[in-house]
CSV table of C-alpha atoms and ligand atoms in Angstrom, one decimal:
chain,number,residue,atom,x,y,z
A,2,MET,CA,132.5,-5.4,79.8
A,3,SER,CA,133.5,-8.8,79.3
A,4,LEU,CA,131.3,-10.9,77.1
A,5,SER,CA,131.7,-14.5,76.5
A,6,ARG,CA,128.9,-16.6,75.8
A,7,SER,CA,130.1,-19.3,77.8
A,8,SER,CA,130.7,-17.4,80.9
A,9,LEU,CA,127.5,-15.5,80.3
A,10,LEU,CA,125.1,-18.0,79.2
A,11,GLY,CA,126.9,-21.2,78.3
A,12,ASP,CA,125.2,-23.5,80.9
A,13,LEU,CA,121.9,-21.9,81.0
A,14,ASP,CA,118.6,-23.5,79.3
A,15,VAL,CA,118.8,-21.0,76.6
A,16,GLU,CA,119.3,-21.0,72.6
A,17,VAL,CA,122.0,-18.7,71.8
A,18,SER,CA,123.1,-17.3,68.4
A,19,LEU,CA,126.0,-14.9,68.0
A,20,ASP,CA,126.3,-12.1,65.4
A,21,ALA,CA,122.1,-12.9,64.8
A,22,GLN,CA,120.9,-11.1,61.9
A,23,ILE,CA,118.0,-9.5,63.8
A,24,GLY,CA,117.8,-6.3,61.8
A,25,ALA,CA,116.8,-8.8,58.6
A,26,SER,CA,113.8,-10.2,60.7
A,27,THR,CA,112.3,-6.9,61.8
A,28,TRP,CA,109.3,-5.7,59.4
A,29,PHE,CA,111.5,-3.0,57.9
A,30,GLY,CA,113.7,-6.4,56.6
A,31,ILE,CA,117.2,-4.5,57.2
A,32,GLY,CA,119.2,-3.4,59.8
A,33,GLY,CA,122.2,-4.9,61.6
A,34,ARG,CA,123.0,-7.9,63.7
A,35,ALA,CA,123.0,-8.6,67.6
A,36,ASP,CA,126.2,-9.8,69.3
A,37,ILE,CA,124.1,-12.0,71.2
A,38,LEU,CA,120.5,-13.1,70.7
A,39,ALA,CA,119.1,-15.2,73.6
A,40,CYS,CA,115.9,-17.2,73.6
A,41,PRO,CA,115.3,-18.7,76.7
A,42,ARG,CA,113.1,-21.9,77.1
A,43,THR,CA,112.1,-21.4,80.7
A,44,GLU,CA,111.3,-18.5,82.8
A,45,SER,CA,113.9,-19.7,85.3
A,46,ALA,CA,116.6,-19.4,82.6
A,47,LEU,CA,115.4,-15.9,81.9
A,48,ILE,CA,115.5,-14.7,85.2
A,49,GLU,CA,119.1,-16.2,85.8
A,50,LEU,CA,120.1,-14.5,82.1
A,51,ALA,CA,118.9,-11.2,83.7
A,52,VAL,CA,120.5,-11.6,86.8
A,53,ARG,CA,124.0,-12.5,85.0
A,54,CYS,CA,123.8,-9.6,82.7
A,55,ARG,CA,123.3,-7.1,85.4
A,56,ASP,CA,126.2,-8.5,87.5
A,57,GLN,CA,128.3,-8.4,84.2
A,58,GLY,CA,126.9,-5.0,83.2
A,59,VAL,CA,125.9,-6.3,80.0
A,60,PRO,CA,122.9,-4.4,78.3
A,61,VAL,CA,119.6,-6.4,77.8
A,62,ARG,CA,117.2,-5.7,75.2
A,63,VAL,CA,114.2,-7.1,74.2
A,64,LEU,CA,113.0,-8.2,70.7
A,65,GLY,CA,109.4,-9.1,70.0
A,66,GLY,CA,108.2,-9.5,66.7
A,67,GLY,CA,110.2,-6.7,65.2
A,68,ALA,CA,107.3,-4.8,63.7
A,69,ASN,CA,108.1,-1.5,65.6
A,70,LEU,CA,111.7,-1.7,65.5
A,71,LEU,CA,114.7,-0.3,63.3
A,72,VAL,CA,118.2,-1.9,64.1
A,73,ASP,CA,120.9,0.4,63.3
A,74,ASP,CA,123.3,-0.9,60.5
A,75,GLY,CA,126.1,-1.2,63.2
A,76,GLY,CA,123.9,-3.6,65.0
A,77,VAL,CA,123.8,-4.1,69.0
A,78,ASP,CA,125.8,-4.8,71.8
A,79,GLY,CA,124.8,-6.8,74.8
A,80,VAL,CA,122.4,-9.4,74.9
A,81,VAL,CA,118.8,-9.1,73.0
A,82,VAL,CA,116.5,-11.5,74.4
A,83,GLN,CA,113.7,-12.8,72.3
A,84,LEU,CA,110.7,-14.9,73.8
A,85,ASN,CA,110.1,-17.1,70.7
A,86,ASN,CA,110.2,-20.2,72.5
A,87,GLU,CA,107.0,-22.5,73.0
A,88,HIS,CA,107.2,-21.7,76.7
A,89,PHE,CA,106.4,-18.2,76.1
A,90,LYS,CA,103.6,-18.7,73.5
A,91,THR,CA,100.9,-20.4,75.4
A,92,ILE,CA,97.3,-18.7,75.9
A,93,ARG,CA,95.3,-20.2,78.6
A,94,TYR,CA,91.5,-19.1,78.9
A,95,THR,CA,89.3,-19.2,81.9
A,96,ALA,CA,85.5,-18.5,81.6
A,97,ASN,CA,83.6,-16.8,84.4
A,98,GLY,CA,79.9,-16.0,83.2
A,99,ASP,CA,80.2,-14.5,79.9
A,100,ILE,CA,83.4,-12.9,80.9
A,101,THR,CA,86.7,-14.6,79.8
A,102,SER,CA,90.3,-13.9,80.9
A,103,ALA,CA,93.1,-15.0,78.8
A,104,ARG,CA,96.6,-15.3,80.1
A,105,VAL,CA,98.8,-14.5,76.9
A,106,GLY,CA,102.5,-15.6,76.8
A,107,ALA,CA,104.6,-12.6,75.7
A,108,GLY,CA,105.6,-14.2,72.5
A,109,VAL,CA,102.1,-15.0,71.4
A,110,ASN,CA,101.8,-13.4,68.1
A,111,LEU,CA,99.1,-10.9,67.8
A,112,PHE,CA,97.6,-11.9,64.6
A,113,ASP,CA,97.0,-15.4,65.9
A,114,LEU,CA,95.5,-13.9,69.2
A,115,VAL,CA,92.9,-12.1,66.8
A,116,GLN,CA,91.9,-15.4,64.8
A,117,GLU,CA,92.1,-17.2,68.1
A,118,THR,CA,89.7,-14.8,69.8
A,119,LYS,CA,87.2,-14.5,66.6
A,120,ARG,CA,87.1,-18.0,66.5
A,121,ARG,CA,86.0,-18.4,69.8
A,122,GLY,CA,83.4,-15.6,69.8
A,123,LEU,CA,85.3,-13.3,72.3
A,124,HIS,CA,84.9,-9.8,71.9
A,125,GLY,CA,87.4,-6.9,72.9
A,126,PHE,CA,90.5,-7.9,70.9
A,127,GLU,CA,89.2,-6.9,67.4
A,128,MET,CA,90.9,-3.7,67.7
A,129,MET,CA,94.2,-5.4,67.3
A,130,ALA,CA,93.3,-6.8,63.7
A,131,GLY,CA,96.0,-6.0,61.2
A,132,ILE,CA,98.7,-5.0,63.8
A,133,PRO,CA,101.8,-7.3,63.5
A,134,GLY,CA,103.9,-8.4,66.3
A,135,THR,CA,103.8,-10.2,69.7
A,136,ALA,CA,101.5,-9.9,73.0
A,137,GLY,CA,104.8,-8.3,74.9
A,138,GLY,CA,105.6,-5.7,72.0
A,139,GLY,CA,102.1,-4.7,72.0
A,140,VAL,CA,101.9,-4.3,76.1
A,141,ARG,CA,105.2,-2.2,75.6
A,142,MET,CA,103.9,-0.3,72.9
A,143,ASN,CA,100.1,0.1,74.0
A,144,ALA,CA,99.6,-0.8,70.1
A,145,GLY,CA,96.2,0.1,68.8
A,146,GLY,CA,94.4,2.7,66.7
A,147,ALA,CA,91.1,4.3,66.1
A,148,TRP,CA,89.2,1.0,67.4
A,149,GLY,CA,90.8,1.3,70.9
A,150,GLN,CA,94.3,0.1,72.2
A,151,LEU,CA,95.5,-3.0,73.9
A,152,SER,CA,95.2,-1.3,77.5
A,153,ASP,CA,91.4,-1.3,77.0
A,154,CYS,CA,91.1,-5.1,77.7
A,155,LEU,CA,94.6,-5.4,79.7
A,156,LYS,CA,94.0,-6.6,83.5
A,157,THR,CA,97.5,-7.8,84.3
A,158,VAL,CA,101.2,-7.3,83.1
A,159,SER,CA,103.8,-10.1,84.2
A,160,MET,CA,107.5,-9.0,84.1
A,161,VAL,CA,111.1,-10.0,84.9
A,162,ALA,CA,112.9,-7.1,85.7
A,163,LEU,CA,116.5,-6.4,84.8
A,164,ASP,CA,117.7,-7.2,88.3
A,165,GLY,CA,116.0,-10.8,87.7
A,166,THR,CA,113.2,-10.0,90.1
A,167,HIS,CA,109.6,-11.1,88.7
A,168,HIS,CA,106.5,-8.6,89.2
A,169,VAL,CA,103.0,-8.9,88.4
A,170,PHE,CA,101.4,-5.5,87.9
A,171,ASP,CA,97.7,-4.5,87.8
A,172,ALA,CA,97.5,-2.7,84.3
A,173,GLU,CA,95.4,0.1,86.0
A,174,SER,CA,98.3,1.1,88.3
A,175,LEU,CA,100.5,1.2,85.0
A,176,GLY,CA,99.3,4.8,83.5
A,177,PHE,CA,98.6,3.3,80.4
A,178,ARG,CA,98.0,6.1,77.5
A,179,TYR,CA,98.6,6.6,73.8
A,180,ARG,CA,101.6,4.4,72.9
A,181,GLY,CA,102.9,4.7,76.3
A,182,SER,CA,102.9,3.6,80.1
A,183,ASP,CA,104.8,3.9,83.3
A,184,LEU,CA,105.8,0.3,83.0
A,185,PRO,CA,109.4,-0.1,84.3
A,186,HIS,CA,112.1,-1.5,82.1
A,187,GLY,CA,112.2,-5.1,82.2
A,188,ILE,CA,111.0,-8.3,80.0
A,189,ILE,CA,107.6,-8.7,79.8
A,190,THR,CA,106.7,-12.3,80.1
A,191,GLU,CA,102.7,-12.5,80.1
A,192,CYS,CA,99.5,-10.5,80.2
A,193,THR,CA,96.2,-11.0,81.1
A,194,VAL,CA,93.2,-9.6,79.0
A,195,SER,CA,89.5,-9.8,79.7
A,196,LEU,CA,87.3,-10.3,76.9
A,197,GLN,CA,83.5,-10.8,76.7
A,198,GLU,CA,81.6,-13.6,75.2
A,199,ASP,CA,79.6,-12.8,71.9
A,200,ASP,CA,78.2,-13.8,68.7
A,201,PRO,CA,81.1,-15.1,66.8
A,202,ILE,CA,79.9,-13.6,63.5
A,203,LYS,CA,79.7,-10.4,65.0
A,204,VAL,CA,83.3,-10.5,66.1
A,205,SER,CA,84.3,-12.2,62.8
A,206,ASP,CA,82.6,-9.2,61.1
A,207,ARG,CA,84.2,-6.4,63.3
A,208,VAL,CA,87.8,-7.9,62.5
A,209,LYS,CA,87.0,-7.9,58.8
A,210,GLU,CA,86.0,-4.2,58.8
A,211,ILE,CA,88.9,-2.9,61.0
A,212,PHE,CA,91.2,-5.1,58.6
A,213,GLN,CA,89.8,-4.0,55.4
A,214,HIS,CA,89.7,-0.5,56.7
A,215,LYS,CA,93.7,-0.9,57.3
A,216,LYS,CA,94.4,-2.4,54.0
A,217,SER,CA,92.7,0.5,52.0
A,218,THR,CA,94.6,2.9,54.1
A,219,GLN,CA,98.1,1.5,54.9
A,220,PRO,CA,100.7,0.2,52.7
A,221,MET,CA,100.5,-3.2,54.0
A,222,ALA,CA,102.4,-5.2,51.4
A,223,ASP,CA,105.4,-3.2,51.8
A,224,HIS,CA,108.2,-3.2,54.4
A,225,SER,CA,107.6,-0.9,57.1
A,226,ALA,CA,107.4,-0.2,60.8
A,227,GLY,CA,103.7,1.0,60.6
A,228,CYS,CA,103.6,4.6,61.9
A,229,ALA,CA,107.1,6.4,61.9
A,230,PHE,CA,105.8,9.0,64.4
A,231,LYS,CA,103.3,9.4,67.2
A,232,ASN,CA,100.3,11.9,66.9
A,233,PRO,CA,101.4,15.2,68.4
A,234,VAL,CA,98.8,17.0,70.9
A,235,ASP,CA,97.9,20.5,69.5
A,236,PRO,CA,99.2,22.5,72.5
A,237,SER,CA,96.2,24.8,72.0
A,238,THR,CA,93.4,22.6,72.0
A,239,GLY,CA,94.9,19.5,73.9
A,240,ARG,CA,93.6,17.3,71.1
A,241,GLN,CA,95.5,14.8,69.0
A,242,MET,CA,96.7,16.0,65.6
A,243,SER,CA,97.3,13.5,62.9
A,244,ALA,CA,101.2,13.0,61.9
A,245,GLY,CA,100.3,11.8,58.6
A,246,ALA,CA,98.0,14.5,57.8
A,247,LEU,CA,101.1,17.2,58.9
A,248,ILE,CA,103.6,15.1,57.0
A,249,ASP,CA,101.5,15.4,53.9
A,250,LYS,CA,100.6,19.0,54.2
A,251,ALA,CA,104.3,19.7,54.4
A,252,GLY,CA,104.4,18.3,51.2
A,253,LEU,CA,106.8,15.1,52.0
A,254,LYS,CA,104.8,12.3,50.6
A,255,GLY,CA,107.2,10.3,48.1
A,256,ARG,CA,110.2,12.1,49.7
A,257,SER,CA,113.3,9.5,49.5
A,258,ILE,CA,116.8,9.0,51.0
A,259,GLY,CA,118.6,6.1,49.5
A,260,GLY,CA,116.2,3.1,49.6
A,261,ALA,CA,113.7,4.8,52.2
A,262,THR,CA,110.7,6.6,51.0
A,263,VAL,CA,107.9,8.2,52.6
A,264,SER,CA,104.8,6.2,51.4
A,265,ASP,CA,102.5,7.7,48.7
A,266,GLN,CA,99.5,6.0,50.4
A,267,HIS,CA,100.1,6.9,54.1
A,268,ALA,CA,102.5,9.8,54.9
A,269,ASN,CA,103.4,8.4,58.2
A,270,PHE,CA,104.6,5.0,56.9
A,271,ILE,CA,108.3,5.0,55.9
A,272,VAL,CA,108.9,2.3,53.6
A,273,THR,CA,111.7,0.4,52.0
A,274,ASN,CA,113.1,-0.3,48.6
A,275,THR,CA,115.6,-2.8,47.4
A,276,GLY,CA,118.8,-1.7,48.9
A,277,ALA,CA,117.8,0.5,51.6
A,278,SER,CA,119.8,0.8,54.7
A,279,ALA,CA,118.9,1.2,58.3
A,280,THR,CA,121.0,4.7,57.8
A,281,ASP,CA,118.7,5.7,55.3
A,282,ILE,CA,115.6,5.2,57.4
A,283,ARG,CA,117.2,7.2,60.1
A,284,ARG,CA,118.1,10.2,58.0
A,285,LEU,CA,114.7,10.2,56.6
A,286,ILE,CA,113.0,10.2,59.8
A,287,ASP,CA,115.4,13.2,60.9
A,288,GLU,CA,114.6,15.1,57.8
A,289,VAL,CA,110.6,14.8,58.0
A,290,ARG,CA,111.1,16.0,61.6
A,291,ASP,CA,113.0,18.7,60.8
A,292,GLU,CA,110.8,19.8,57.6
A,293,VAL,CA,107.6,19.4,59.9
A,294,LEU,CA,108.8,21.6,62.5
A,295,SER,CA,110.1,24.3,60.2
A,296,ARG,CA,106.9,24.0,57.9
A,297,MET,CA,104.1,23.3,60.2
A,298,GLY,CA,105.5,24.4,63.7
A,299,VAL,CA,105.1,21.0,65.2
A,300,THR,CA,107.7,18.7,66.9
A,301,LEU,CA,107.1,15.1,65.8
A,302,GLU,CA,108.5,12.2,68.2
A,303,PRO,CA,109.5,9.0,66.5
A,304,GLU,CA,107.0,6.1,67.4
A,305,VAL,CA,109.6,3.8,65.8
A,306,VAL,CA,112.0,2.3,68.1
A,307,ILE,CA,115.7,2.6,67.3
A,308,TRP,CA,118.4,0.2,68.4
A,309,LYS,CA,121.9,1.4,68.4
A,310,ARG,CA,125.3,0.2,70.1
A,311,SER,CA,125.5,1.5,73.6
A,312,ASP,CA,128.4,3.8,72.7
A,313,GLN,CA,126.7,5.2,69.9
A,314,ALA,CA,123.2,5.8,71.5
B,560,FAD,C1,102.4,-3.2,58.8
B,560,FAD,C2,102.2,-2.5,60.2
B,560,FAD,C3,101.0,-1.8,60.4
B,560,FAD,C4,101.2,-1.5,61.7
B,560,FAD,N1,99.9,-1.1,62.5
B,560,FAD,C5,100.0,-0.6,63.6
B,560,FAD,C6,98.7,0.0,64.4
B,560,FAD,O1,97.9,0.0,63.8
B,560,FAD,N2,98.8,0.6,65.7
B,560,FAD,C7,100.2,0.6,66.3
B,560,FAD,O2,99.9,0.5,67.6
B,560,FAD,N3,101.0,-0.3,65.8
B,560,FAD,C8,101.4,-0.5,64.7
B,560,FAD,N4,102.5,-1.4,63.9
B,560,FAD,C9,103.6,-1.2,64.8
B,560,FAD,C10,103.7,-2.7,65.7
B,560,FAD,O3,102.7,-3.7,65.1
B,560,FAD,C11,103.4,-2.4,67.2
B,560,FAD,O4,104.0,-1.4,67.7
B,560,FAD,C12,103.6,-3.7,67.8
B,560,FAD,O5,103.2,-3.6,69.1
B,560,FAD,C13,105.1,-4.1,68.1
B,560,FAD,O6,105.2,-5.3,68.4
B,560,FAD,P1,106.3,-6.3,68.4
B,560,FAD,O7,106.6,-7.4,69.2
B,560,FAD,O8,107.0,-6.4,67.0
B,560,FAD,O9,107.6,-5.3,69.2
B,560,FAD,P2,109.1,-5.0,68.8
B,560,FAD,O10,109.0,-4.1,67.5
B,560,FAD,O11,109.8,-6.2,68.6
B,560,FAD,O12,109.5,-4.1,69.8
B,560,FAD,C14,108.8,-2.9,70.0
B,560,FAD,C15,109.1,-2.3,71.5
B,560,FAD,O13,108.8,-3.1,72.5
B,560,FAD,C16,109.9,-3.9,73.3
B,560,FAD,N5,109.4,-5.3,73.4
B,560,FAD,C17,109.2,-6.2,72.6
B,560,FAD,N6,108.9,-7.0,73.4
B,560,FAD,C18,108.9,-7.1,74.7
B,560,FAD,C19,109.0,-7.7,75.9
B,560,FAD,N7,108.2,-9.1,75.9
B,560,FAD,N8,109.0,-7.3,77.0
B,560,FAD,C20,109.5,-6.0,77.0
B,560,FAD,N9,109.5,-5.2,76.0
B,560,FAD,C21,109.3,-5.7,74.7
B,560,FAD,C22,111.0,-3.7,72.3
B,560,FAD,O14,112.0,-3.6,73.3
B,560,FAD,C23,110.9,-2.5,71.7
B,560,FAD,O15,111.2,-1.3,72.6
B,560,FAD,C24,102.3,-1.6,62.8
B,560,FAD,C25,103.5,-2.0,62.3
B,560,FAD,C26,103.4,-2.6,61.0
B,560,FAD,C27,104.8,-3.0,60.4
């Protein structure tokens, strides 16, 4: 694989950083660098970037807000694309009776979108209160919780596939489920959500209630990536079990490796202390998974996305 900035991206309308410190900008606040971080300024530059990477066999990863991501200490190869240019941060509202459709750029911050829809008195996005990241990452993860998930209000997803083709998918066709979907690989550029006009005070009260609940149950002031593991399904009942409760019952609250610790407040959060490395977090994830399996007989699957160099993946 030949990788030179000039041959790959030099002439494109893309802001390029070499040896970019992406780990430090994730919510864990630690981890390695990206050989190339590319922030396209237009959709056509993004499409050309995807085509060139495909033609030259260069791996492409997409970084949203880094709220569900662990970057290995050795960093990542290829191109990391981030849609943080203003071009990918617009929200366009169209009202039709009491239903408002919002076209949301993939780079829009979820906190901002919750605030903006609250201010406009639009109901249907309150469940995202307290969930950090971008709209693109939220769609990819189908982020959510006890109050609902992003797919509940999602109508369409626009994506540039890794061969540079552009697609608009009907959300209903994408098989959205708990923290997953059948969405193909690619770079989500926009989504449309459908919201309902409501009393702004009611919307605000719901946002406040959800946020307060999260603040009282999650270590929000610490560095983490939210829940480390997905909630598993009990094979005998088909019902979802709480990964946090299983980790707690296995006696793992407070367990530490290096600077990574299983939170005392919420057992499914791994938090970092000064001096933590991505390797500490990876080792702790492995240890928690192994001990929950041996003590509770349940296999946990990480929810945190872990990036490594291609030859180490
Ligand atoms: C304090 C805290 C609380 C949290 N609470 C919750 C919660 O209640 N519920 C919940 O579901 N999650 C929660 N999370 C996790 C996180 O907020 C969500 O997973 C969020 O959707 C991640 O979005 P992001 O933009 O930061 O994605 P990133 O972390 O940057 O990336 C996550 C994945 O999405 C992919 N991705 C990102 N952007 C795009 C794009 N434009 N196109 C294609 N793929 C993309 C990445 O490649 C990666 O695979 C929490 C995290 C923290 C730190």
